[in-house]
Short mmCIF file of N, CA and C in Angstrom, two decimals:
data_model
loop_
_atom_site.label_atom_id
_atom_site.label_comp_id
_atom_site.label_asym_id
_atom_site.label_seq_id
_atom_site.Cartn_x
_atom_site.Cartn_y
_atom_site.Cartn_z
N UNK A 1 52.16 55.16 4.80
CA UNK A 1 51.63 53.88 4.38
C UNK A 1 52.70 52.80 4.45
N UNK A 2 53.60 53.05 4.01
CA UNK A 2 55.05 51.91 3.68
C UNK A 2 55.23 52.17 5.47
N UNK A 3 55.08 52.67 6.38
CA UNK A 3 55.70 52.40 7.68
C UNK A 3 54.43 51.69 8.23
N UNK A 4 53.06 51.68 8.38
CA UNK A 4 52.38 51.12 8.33
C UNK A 4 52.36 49.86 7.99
N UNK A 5 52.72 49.22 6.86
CA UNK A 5 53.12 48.00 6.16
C UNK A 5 54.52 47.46 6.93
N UNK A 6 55.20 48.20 6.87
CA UNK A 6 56.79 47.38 8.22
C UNK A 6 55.31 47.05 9.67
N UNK A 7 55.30 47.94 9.87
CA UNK A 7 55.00 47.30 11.56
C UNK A 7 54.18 45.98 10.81
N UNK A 8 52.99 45.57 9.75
CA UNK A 8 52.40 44.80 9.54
C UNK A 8 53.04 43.45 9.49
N UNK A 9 54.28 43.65 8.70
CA UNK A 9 55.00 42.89 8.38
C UNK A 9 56.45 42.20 9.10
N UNK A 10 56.02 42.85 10.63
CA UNK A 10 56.91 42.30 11.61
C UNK A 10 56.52 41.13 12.26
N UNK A 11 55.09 40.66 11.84
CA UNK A 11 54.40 39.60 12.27
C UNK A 11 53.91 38.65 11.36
N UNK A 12 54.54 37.48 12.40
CA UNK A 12 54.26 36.22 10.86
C UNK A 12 52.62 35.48 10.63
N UNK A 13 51.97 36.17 11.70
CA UNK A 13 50.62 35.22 11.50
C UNK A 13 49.56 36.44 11.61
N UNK A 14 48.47 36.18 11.10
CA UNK A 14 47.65 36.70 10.64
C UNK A 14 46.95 37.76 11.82
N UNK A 15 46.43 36.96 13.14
CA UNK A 15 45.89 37.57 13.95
C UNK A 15 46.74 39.02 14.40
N UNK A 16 47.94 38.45 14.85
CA UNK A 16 48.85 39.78 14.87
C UNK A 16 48.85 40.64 14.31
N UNK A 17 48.99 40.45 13.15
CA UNK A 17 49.61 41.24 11.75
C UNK A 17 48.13 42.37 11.22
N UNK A 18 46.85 41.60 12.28
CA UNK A 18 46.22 42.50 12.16
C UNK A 18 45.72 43.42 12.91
N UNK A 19 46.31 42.76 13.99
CA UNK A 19 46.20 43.85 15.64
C UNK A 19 46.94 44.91 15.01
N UNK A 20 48.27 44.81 14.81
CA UNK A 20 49.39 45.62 14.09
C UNK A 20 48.91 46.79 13.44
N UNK A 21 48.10 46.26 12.77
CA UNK A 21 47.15 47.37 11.38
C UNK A 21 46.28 48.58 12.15
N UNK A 22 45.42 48.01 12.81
CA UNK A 22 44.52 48.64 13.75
C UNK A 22 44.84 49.22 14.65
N UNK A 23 46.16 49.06 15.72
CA UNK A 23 46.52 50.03 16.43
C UNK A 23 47.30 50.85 15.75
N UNK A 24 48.40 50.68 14.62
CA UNK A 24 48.87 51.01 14.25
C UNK A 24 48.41 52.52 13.31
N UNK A 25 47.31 52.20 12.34
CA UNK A 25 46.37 53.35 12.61
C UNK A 25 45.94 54.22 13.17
N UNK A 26 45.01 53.40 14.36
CA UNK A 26 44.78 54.31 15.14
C UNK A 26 45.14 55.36 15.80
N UNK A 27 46.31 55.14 16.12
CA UNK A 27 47.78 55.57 16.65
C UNK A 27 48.18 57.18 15.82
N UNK A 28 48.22 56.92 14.46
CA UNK A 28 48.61 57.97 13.45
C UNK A 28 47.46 58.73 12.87
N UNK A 29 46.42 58.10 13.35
CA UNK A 29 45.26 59.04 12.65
C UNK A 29 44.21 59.40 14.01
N UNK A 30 44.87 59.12 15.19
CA UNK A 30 44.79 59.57 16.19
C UNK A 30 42.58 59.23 16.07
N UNK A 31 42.25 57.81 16.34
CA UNK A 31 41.33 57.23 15.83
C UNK A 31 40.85 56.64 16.98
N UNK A 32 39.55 56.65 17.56
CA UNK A 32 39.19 56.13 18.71
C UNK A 32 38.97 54.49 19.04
N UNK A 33 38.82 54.03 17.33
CA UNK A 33 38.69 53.10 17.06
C UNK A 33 39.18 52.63 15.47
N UNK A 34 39.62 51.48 15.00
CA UNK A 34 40.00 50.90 14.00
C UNK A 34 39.43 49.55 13.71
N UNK A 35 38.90 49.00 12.88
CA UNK A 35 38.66 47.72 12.83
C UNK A 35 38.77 47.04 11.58
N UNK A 36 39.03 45.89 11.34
CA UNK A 36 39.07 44.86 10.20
C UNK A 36 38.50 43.76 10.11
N UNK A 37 37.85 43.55 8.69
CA UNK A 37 36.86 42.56 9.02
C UNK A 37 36.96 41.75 7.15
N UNK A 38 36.85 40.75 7.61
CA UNK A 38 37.00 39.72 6.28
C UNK A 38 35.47 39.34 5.78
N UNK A 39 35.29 39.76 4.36
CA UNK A 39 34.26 38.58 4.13
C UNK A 39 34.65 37.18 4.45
N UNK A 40 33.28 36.81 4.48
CA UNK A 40 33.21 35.17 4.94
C UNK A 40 31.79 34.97 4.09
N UNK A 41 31.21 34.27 3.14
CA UNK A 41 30.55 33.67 2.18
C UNK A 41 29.72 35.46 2.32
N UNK A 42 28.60 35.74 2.82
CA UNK A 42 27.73 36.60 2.04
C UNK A 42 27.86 38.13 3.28
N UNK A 43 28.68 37.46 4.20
CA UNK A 43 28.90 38.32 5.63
C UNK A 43 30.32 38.75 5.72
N UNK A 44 30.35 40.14 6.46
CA UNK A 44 31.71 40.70 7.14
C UNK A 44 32.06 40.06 8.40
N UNK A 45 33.10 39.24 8.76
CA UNK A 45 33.22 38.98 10.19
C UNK A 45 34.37 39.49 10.76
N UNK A 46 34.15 40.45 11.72
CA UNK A 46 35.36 41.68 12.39
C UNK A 46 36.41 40.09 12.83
N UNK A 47 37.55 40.83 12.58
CA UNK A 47 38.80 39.84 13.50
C UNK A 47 39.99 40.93 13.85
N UNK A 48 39.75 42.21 13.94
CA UNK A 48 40.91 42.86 14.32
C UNK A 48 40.22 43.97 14.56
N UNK A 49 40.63 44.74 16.18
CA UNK A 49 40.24 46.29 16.45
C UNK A 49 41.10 46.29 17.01
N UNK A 50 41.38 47.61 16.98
CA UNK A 50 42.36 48.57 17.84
C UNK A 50 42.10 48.21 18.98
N UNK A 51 43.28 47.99 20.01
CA UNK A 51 43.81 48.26 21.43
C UNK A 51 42.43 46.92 21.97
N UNK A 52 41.83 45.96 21.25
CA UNK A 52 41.21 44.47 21.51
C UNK A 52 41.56 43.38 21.47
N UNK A 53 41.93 42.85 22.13
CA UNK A 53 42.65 41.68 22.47
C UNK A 53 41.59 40.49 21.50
N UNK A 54 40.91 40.33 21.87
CA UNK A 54 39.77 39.49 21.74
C UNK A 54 38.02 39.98 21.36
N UNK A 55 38.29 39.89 20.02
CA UNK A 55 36.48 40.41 19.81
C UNK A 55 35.53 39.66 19.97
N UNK A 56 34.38 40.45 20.81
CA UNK A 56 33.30 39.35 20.81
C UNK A 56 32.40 40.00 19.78
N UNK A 57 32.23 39.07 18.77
CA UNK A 57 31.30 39.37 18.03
C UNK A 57 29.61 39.01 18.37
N UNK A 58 29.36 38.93 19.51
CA UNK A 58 28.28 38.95 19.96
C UNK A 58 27.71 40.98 20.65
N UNK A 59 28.39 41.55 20.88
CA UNK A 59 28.53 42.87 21.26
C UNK A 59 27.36 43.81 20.32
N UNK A 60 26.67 44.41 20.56
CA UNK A 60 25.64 45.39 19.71
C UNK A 60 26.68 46.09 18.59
N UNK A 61 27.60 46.41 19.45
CA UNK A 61 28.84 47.51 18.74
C UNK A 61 29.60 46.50 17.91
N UNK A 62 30.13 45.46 18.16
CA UNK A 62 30.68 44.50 16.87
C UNK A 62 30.01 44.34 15.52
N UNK A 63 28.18 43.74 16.37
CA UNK A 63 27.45 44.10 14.66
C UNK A 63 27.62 45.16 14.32
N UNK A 64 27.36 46.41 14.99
CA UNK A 64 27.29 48.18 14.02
C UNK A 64 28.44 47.91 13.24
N UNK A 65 29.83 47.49 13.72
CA UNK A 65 30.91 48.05 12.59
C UNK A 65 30.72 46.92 11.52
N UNK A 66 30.21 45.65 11.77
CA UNK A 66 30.10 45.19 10.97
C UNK A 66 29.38 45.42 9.35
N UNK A 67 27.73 45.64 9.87
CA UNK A 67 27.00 46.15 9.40
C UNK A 67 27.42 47.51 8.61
N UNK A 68 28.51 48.18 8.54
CA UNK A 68 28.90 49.59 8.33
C UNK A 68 29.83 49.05 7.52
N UNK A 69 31.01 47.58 7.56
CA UNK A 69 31.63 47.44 6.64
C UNK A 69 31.02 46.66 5.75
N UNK A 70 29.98 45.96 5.93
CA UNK A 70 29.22 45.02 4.49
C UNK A 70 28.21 46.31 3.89
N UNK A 71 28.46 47.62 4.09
CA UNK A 71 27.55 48.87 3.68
C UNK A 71 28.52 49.06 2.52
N UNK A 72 29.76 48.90 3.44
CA UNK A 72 31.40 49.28 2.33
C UNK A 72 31.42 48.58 0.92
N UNK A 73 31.36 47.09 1.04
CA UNK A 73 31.32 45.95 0.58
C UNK A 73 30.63 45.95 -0.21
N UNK A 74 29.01 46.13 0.16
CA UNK A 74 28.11 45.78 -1.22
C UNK A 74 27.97 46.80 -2.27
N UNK A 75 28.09 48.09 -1.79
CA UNK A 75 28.51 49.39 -2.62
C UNK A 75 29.56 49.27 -3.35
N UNK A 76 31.21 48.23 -2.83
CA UNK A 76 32.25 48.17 -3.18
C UNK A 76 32.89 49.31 -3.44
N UNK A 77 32.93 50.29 -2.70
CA UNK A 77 33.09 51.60 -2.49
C UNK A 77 33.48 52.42 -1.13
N UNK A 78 33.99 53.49 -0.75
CA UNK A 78 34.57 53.73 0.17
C UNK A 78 33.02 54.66 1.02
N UNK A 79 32.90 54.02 2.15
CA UNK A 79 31.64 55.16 2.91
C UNK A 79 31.94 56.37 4.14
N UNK A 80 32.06 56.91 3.73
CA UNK A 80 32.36 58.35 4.80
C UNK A 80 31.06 58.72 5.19
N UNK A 81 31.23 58.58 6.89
CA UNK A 81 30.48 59.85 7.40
C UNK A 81 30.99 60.75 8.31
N UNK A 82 30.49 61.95 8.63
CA UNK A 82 29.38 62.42 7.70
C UNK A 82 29.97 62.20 6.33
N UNK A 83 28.70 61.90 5.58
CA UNK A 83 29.58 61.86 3.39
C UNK A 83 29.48 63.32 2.96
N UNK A 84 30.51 63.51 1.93
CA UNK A 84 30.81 64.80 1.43
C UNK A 84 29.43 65.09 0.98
N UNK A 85 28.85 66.36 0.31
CA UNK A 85 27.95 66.87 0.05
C UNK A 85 27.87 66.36 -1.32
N UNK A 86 29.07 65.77 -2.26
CA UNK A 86 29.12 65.04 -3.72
C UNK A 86 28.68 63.62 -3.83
N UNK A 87 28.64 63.06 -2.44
CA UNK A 87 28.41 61.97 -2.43
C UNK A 87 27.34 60.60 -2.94
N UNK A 88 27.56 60.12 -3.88
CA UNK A 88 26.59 59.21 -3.63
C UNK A 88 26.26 57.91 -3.73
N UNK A 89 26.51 57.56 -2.21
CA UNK A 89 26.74 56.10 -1.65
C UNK A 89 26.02 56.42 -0.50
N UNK A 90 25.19 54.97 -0.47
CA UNK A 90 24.47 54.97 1.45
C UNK A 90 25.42 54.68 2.41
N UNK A 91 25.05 55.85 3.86
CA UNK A 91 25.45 55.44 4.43
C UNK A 91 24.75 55.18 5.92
N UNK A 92 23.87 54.49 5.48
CA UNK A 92 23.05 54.52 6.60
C UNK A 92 23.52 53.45 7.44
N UNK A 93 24.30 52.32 7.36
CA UNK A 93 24.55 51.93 8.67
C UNK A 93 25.87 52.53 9.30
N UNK A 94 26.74 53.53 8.08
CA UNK A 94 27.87 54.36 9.11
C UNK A 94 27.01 55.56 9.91
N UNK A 95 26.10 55.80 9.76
CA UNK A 95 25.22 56.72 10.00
C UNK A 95 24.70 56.41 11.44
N UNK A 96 24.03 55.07 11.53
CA UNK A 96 23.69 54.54 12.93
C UNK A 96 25.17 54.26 13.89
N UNK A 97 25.91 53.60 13.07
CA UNK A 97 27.39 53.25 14.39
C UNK A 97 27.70 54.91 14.80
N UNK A 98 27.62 55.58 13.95
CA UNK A 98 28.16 57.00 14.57
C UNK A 98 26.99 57.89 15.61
N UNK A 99 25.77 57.23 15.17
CA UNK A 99 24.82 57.64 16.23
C UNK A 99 25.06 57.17 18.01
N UNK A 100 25.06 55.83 17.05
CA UNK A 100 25.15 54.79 18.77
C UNK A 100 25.93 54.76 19.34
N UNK A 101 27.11 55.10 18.90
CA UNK A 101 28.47 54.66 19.62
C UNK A 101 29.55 56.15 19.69
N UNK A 102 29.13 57.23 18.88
CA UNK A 102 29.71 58.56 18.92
C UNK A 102 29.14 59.75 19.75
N UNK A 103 29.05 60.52 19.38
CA UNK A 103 29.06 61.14 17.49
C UNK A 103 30.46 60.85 17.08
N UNK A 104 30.60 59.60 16.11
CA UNK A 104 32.09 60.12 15.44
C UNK A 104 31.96 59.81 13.79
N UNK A 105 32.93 60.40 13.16
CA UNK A 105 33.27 60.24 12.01
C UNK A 105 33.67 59.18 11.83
N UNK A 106 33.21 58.35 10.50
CA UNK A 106 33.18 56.87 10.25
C UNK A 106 33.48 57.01 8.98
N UNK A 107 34.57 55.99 8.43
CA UNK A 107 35.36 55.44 7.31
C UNK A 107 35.70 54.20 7.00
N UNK A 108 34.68 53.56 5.95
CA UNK A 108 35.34 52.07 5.90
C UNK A 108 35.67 52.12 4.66
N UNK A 109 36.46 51.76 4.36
CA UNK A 109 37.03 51.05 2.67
C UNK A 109 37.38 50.11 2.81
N UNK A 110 36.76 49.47 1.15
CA UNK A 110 36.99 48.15 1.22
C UNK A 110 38.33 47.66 0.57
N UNK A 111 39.11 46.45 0.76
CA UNK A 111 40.44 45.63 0.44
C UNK A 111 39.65 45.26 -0.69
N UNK A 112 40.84 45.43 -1.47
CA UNK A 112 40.18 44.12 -2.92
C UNK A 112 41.53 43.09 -2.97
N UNK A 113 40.81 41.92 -4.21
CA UNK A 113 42.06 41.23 -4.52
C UNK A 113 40.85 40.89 -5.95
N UNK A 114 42.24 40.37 -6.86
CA UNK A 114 41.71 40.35 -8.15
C UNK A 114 40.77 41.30 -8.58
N UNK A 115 40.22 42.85 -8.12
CA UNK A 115 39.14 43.32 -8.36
C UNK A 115 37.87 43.06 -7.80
N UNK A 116 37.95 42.03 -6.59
CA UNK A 116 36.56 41.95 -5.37
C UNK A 116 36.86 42.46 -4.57
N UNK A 117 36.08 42.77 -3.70
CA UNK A 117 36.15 43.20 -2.63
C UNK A 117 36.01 42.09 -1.26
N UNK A 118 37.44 41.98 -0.68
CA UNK A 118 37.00 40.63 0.26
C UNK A 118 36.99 41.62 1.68
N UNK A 119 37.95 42.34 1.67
CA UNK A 119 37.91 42.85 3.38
C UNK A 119 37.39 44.32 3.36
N UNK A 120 38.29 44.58 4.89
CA UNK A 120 37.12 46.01 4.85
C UNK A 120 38.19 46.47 5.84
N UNK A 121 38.12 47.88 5.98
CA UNK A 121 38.76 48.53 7.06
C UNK A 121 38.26 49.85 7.14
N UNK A 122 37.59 50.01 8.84
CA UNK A 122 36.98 50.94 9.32
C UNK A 122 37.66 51.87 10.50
N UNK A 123 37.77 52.92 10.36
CA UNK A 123 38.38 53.98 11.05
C UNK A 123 37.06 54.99 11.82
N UNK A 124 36.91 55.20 12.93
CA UNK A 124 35.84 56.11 13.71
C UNK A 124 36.98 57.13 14.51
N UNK A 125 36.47 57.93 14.72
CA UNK A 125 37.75 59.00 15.40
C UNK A 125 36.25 60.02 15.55
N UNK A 126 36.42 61.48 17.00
CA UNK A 126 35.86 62.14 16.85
C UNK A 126 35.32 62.95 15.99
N UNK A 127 33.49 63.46 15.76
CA UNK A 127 32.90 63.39 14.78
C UNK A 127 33.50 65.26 14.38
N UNK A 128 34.17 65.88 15.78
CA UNK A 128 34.90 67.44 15.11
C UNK A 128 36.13 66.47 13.91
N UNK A 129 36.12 66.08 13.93
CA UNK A 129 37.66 66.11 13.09
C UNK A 129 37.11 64.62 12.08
N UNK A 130 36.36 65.00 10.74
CA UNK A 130 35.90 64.32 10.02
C UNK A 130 37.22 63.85 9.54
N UNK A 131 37.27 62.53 8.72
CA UNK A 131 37.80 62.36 7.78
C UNK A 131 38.39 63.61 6.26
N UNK A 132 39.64 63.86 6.77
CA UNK A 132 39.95 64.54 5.71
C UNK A 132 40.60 63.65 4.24
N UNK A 133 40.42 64.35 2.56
CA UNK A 133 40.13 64.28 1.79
C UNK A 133 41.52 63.37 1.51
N UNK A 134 43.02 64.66 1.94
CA UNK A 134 44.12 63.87 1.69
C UNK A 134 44.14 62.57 2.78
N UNK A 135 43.58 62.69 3.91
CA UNK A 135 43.87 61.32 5.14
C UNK A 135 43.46 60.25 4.46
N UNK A 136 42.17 60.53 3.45
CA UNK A 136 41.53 59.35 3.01
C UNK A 136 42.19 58.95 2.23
N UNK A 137 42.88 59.28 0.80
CA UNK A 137 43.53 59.18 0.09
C UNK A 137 44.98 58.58 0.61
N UNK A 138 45.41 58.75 1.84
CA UNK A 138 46.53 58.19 2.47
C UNK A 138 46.05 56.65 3.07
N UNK A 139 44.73 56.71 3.56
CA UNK A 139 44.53 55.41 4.06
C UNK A 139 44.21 54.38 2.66
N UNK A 140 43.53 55.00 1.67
CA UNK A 140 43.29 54.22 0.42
C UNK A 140 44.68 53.74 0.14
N UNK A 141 45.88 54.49 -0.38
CA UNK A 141 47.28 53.42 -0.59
C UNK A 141 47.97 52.60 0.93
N UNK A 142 47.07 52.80 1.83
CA UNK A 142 47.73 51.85 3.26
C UNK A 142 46.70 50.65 3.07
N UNK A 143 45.90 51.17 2.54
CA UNK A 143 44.84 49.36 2.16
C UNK A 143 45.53 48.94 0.79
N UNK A 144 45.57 49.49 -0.04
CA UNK A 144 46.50 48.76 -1.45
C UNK A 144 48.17 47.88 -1.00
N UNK A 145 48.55 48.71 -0.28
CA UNK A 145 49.87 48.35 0.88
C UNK A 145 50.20 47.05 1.48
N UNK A 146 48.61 46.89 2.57
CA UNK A 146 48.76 46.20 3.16
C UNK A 146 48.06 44.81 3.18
N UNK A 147 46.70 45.22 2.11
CA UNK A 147 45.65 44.04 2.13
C UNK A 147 46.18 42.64 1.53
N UNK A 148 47.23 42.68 0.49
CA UNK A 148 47.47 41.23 -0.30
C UNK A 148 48.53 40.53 0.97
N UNK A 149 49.26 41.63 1.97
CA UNK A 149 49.92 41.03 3.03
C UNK A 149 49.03 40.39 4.41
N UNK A 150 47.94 41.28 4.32
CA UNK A 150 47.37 40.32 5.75
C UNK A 150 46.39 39.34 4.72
N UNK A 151 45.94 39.43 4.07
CA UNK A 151 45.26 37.97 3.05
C UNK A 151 46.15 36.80 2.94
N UNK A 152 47.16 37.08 2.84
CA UNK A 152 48.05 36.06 2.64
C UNK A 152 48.68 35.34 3.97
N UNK A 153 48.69 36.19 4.99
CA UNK A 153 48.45 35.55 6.39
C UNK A 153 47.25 34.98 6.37
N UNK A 154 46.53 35.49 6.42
CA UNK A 154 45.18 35.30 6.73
C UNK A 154 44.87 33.31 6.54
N UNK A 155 45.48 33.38 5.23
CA UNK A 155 45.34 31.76 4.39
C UNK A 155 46.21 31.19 4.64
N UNK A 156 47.78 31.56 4.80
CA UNK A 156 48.81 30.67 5.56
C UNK A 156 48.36 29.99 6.91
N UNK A 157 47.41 30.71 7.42
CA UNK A 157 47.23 30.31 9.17
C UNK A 157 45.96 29.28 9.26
N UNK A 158 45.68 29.34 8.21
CA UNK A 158 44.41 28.44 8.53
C UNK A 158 44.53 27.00 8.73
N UNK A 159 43.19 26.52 8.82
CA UNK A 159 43.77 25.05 9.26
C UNK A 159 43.94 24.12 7.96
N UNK A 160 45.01 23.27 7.59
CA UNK A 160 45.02 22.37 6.48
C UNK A 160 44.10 22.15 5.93
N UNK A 161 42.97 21.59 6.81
CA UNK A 161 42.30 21.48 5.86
C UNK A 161 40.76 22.02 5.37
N UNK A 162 41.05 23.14 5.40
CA UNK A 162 40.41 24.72 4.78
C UNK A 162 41.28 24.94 3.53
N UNK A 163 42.61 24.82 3.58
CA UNK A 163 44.09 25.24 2.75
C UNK A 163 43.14 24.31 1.64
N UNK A 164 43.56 23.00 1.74
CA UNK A 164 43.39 22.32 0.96
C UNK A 164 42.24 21.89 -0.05
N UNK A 165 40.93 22.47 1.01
CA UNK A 165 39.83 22.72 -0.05
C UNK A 165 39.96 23.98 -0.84
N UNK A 166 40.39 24.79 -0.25
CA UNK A 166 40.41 25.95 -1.03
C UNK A 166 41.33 25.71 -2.82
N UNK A 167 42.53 24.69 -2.15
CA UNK A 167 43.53 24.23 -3.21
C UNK A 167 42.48 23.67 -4.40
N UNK A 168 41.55 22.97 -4.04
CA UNK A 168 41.09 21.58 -4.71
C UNK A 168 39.89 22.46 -5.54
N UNK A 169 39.10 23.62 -4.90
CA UNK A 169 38.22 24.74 -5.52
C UNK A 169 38.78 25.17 -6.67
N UNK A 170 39.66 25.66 -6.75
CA UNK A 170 41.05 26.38 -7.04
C UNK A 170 41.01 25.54 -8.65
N UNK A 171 41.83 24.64 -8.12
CA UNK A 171 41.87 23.32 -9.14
C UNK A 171 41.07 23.05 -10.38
N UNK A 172 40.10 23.00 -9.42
CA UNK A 172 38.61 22.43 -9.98
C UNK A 172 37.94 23.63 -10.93
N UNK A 173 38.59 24.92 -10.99
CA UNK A 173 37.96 25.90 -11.58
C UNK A 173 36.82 26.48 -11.10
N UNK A 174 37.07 26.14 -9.58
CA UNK A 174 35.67 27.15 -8.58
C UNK A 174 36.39 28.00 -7.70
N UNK A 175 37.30 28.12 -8.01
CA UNK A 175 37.79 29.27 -6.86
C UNK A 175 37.65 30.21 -6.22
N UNK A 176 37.91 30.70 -5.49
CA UNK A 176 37.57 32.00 -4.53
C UNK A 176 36.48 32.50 -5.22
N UNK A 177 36.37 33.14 -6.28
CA UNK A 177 35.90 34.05 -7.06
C UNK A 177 34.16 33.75 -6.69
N UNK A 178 34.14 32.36 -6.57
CA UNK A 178 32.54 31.83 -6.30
C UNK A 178 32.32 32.71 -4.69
N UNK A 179 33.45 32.41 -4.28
CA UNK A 179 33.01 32.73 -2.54
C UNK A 179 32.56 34.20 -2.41
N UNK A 180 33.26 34.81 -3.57
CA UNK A 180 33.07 36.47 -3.37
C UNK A 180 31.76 36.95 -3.91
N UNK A 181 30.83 35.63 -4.41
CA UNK A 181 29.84 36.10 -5.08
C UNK A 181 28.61 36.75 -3.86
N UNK A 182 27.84 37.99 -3.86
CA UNK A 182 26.99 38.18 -2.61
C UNK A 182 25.26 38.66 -3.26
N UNK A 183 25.21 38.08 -4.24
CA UNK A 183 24.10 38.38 -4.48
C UNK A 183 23.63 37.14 -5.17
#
């Protein structure tokens, strides 16, 4: 996790820093795919996959992972598939991306800050080699690791004046906390 977090942290802006994450993963958990995706008011919007230069979020397969991390999100909970036999959380849209786009094993957990859940990070890798119990538990402290570092890119990079409403929300005693509201 802490070597994970160096490569993150070799990059000063956000987009990078999250390519970084996603191959970087992928790479060590030997993952066919990786992706990261930010809430944005009541939606997940992907901005980082493994070995993708450029996402089009117009793609069938961009919505599935999407759809699979706002599954993460509104549960605020981690979704494995296949899910353990203890499980109980839906996972019916990791259920369809692993239909449509596998068979693979699918893992999103969600980033928190203050105790919300703003991001998400999804791991697919072949469906023989599920998500194991300790891997998960290793990727859970690489999201505690790394999420307050790419958030904080994330808001350094934006444009002024996004910064500055956000400042003036903030201020005003509406802060973030409103944005994270999804119901």
């Amino acid at each position: 996790a802490v070597e994970v977090l160096a490569a993150v942290n070799q990059h000063s802006h956000y987009r990078p820093a999250a390519m970084a994450l996603c191959n970087e993963l992928a790479s060590r958990y030997q993952a066919e795919r990786v992706s990261f995706g930010l809430l944005r008011g009541r939606y997940v919007k992907l901005s980082a996959m493994s070995h993708t230069e450029k996402v089009n979020r117009q793609t069938k397969l961009t919505q599935a992972i999407e759809a699979a991390m706002e599954e993460s999100l509104d549960q605020d909970t981690e979704v494995i598939h296949p899910a353990p036999d203890e499980a109980a959380v839906i996972t019916r849209a990791a259920s369809e991306l692993s239909r449509h786009y596998g068979p693979v094993a699918v893992a999103s957990l969600p980033l928190r800050e203050d105790g919300a859940p703003v991001a998400v990070l999804t791991l697919e890798r072949d469906a023989d080699r599920p998500i194991h119990p300790d891997e998960l538990e290793l990727l859970r402290l690489t999201c505690e690791l790394v999420g307050p570092r790419l958030l904080e890119r994330q808001r350094a990079d934006r444009w002024v004046g996004a910064r500055l409403a956000t400042q003036t929300r903030e201020a005003a005693g509406t802060g973030p906390s409103l944005n994270r509201c999804r119901r």
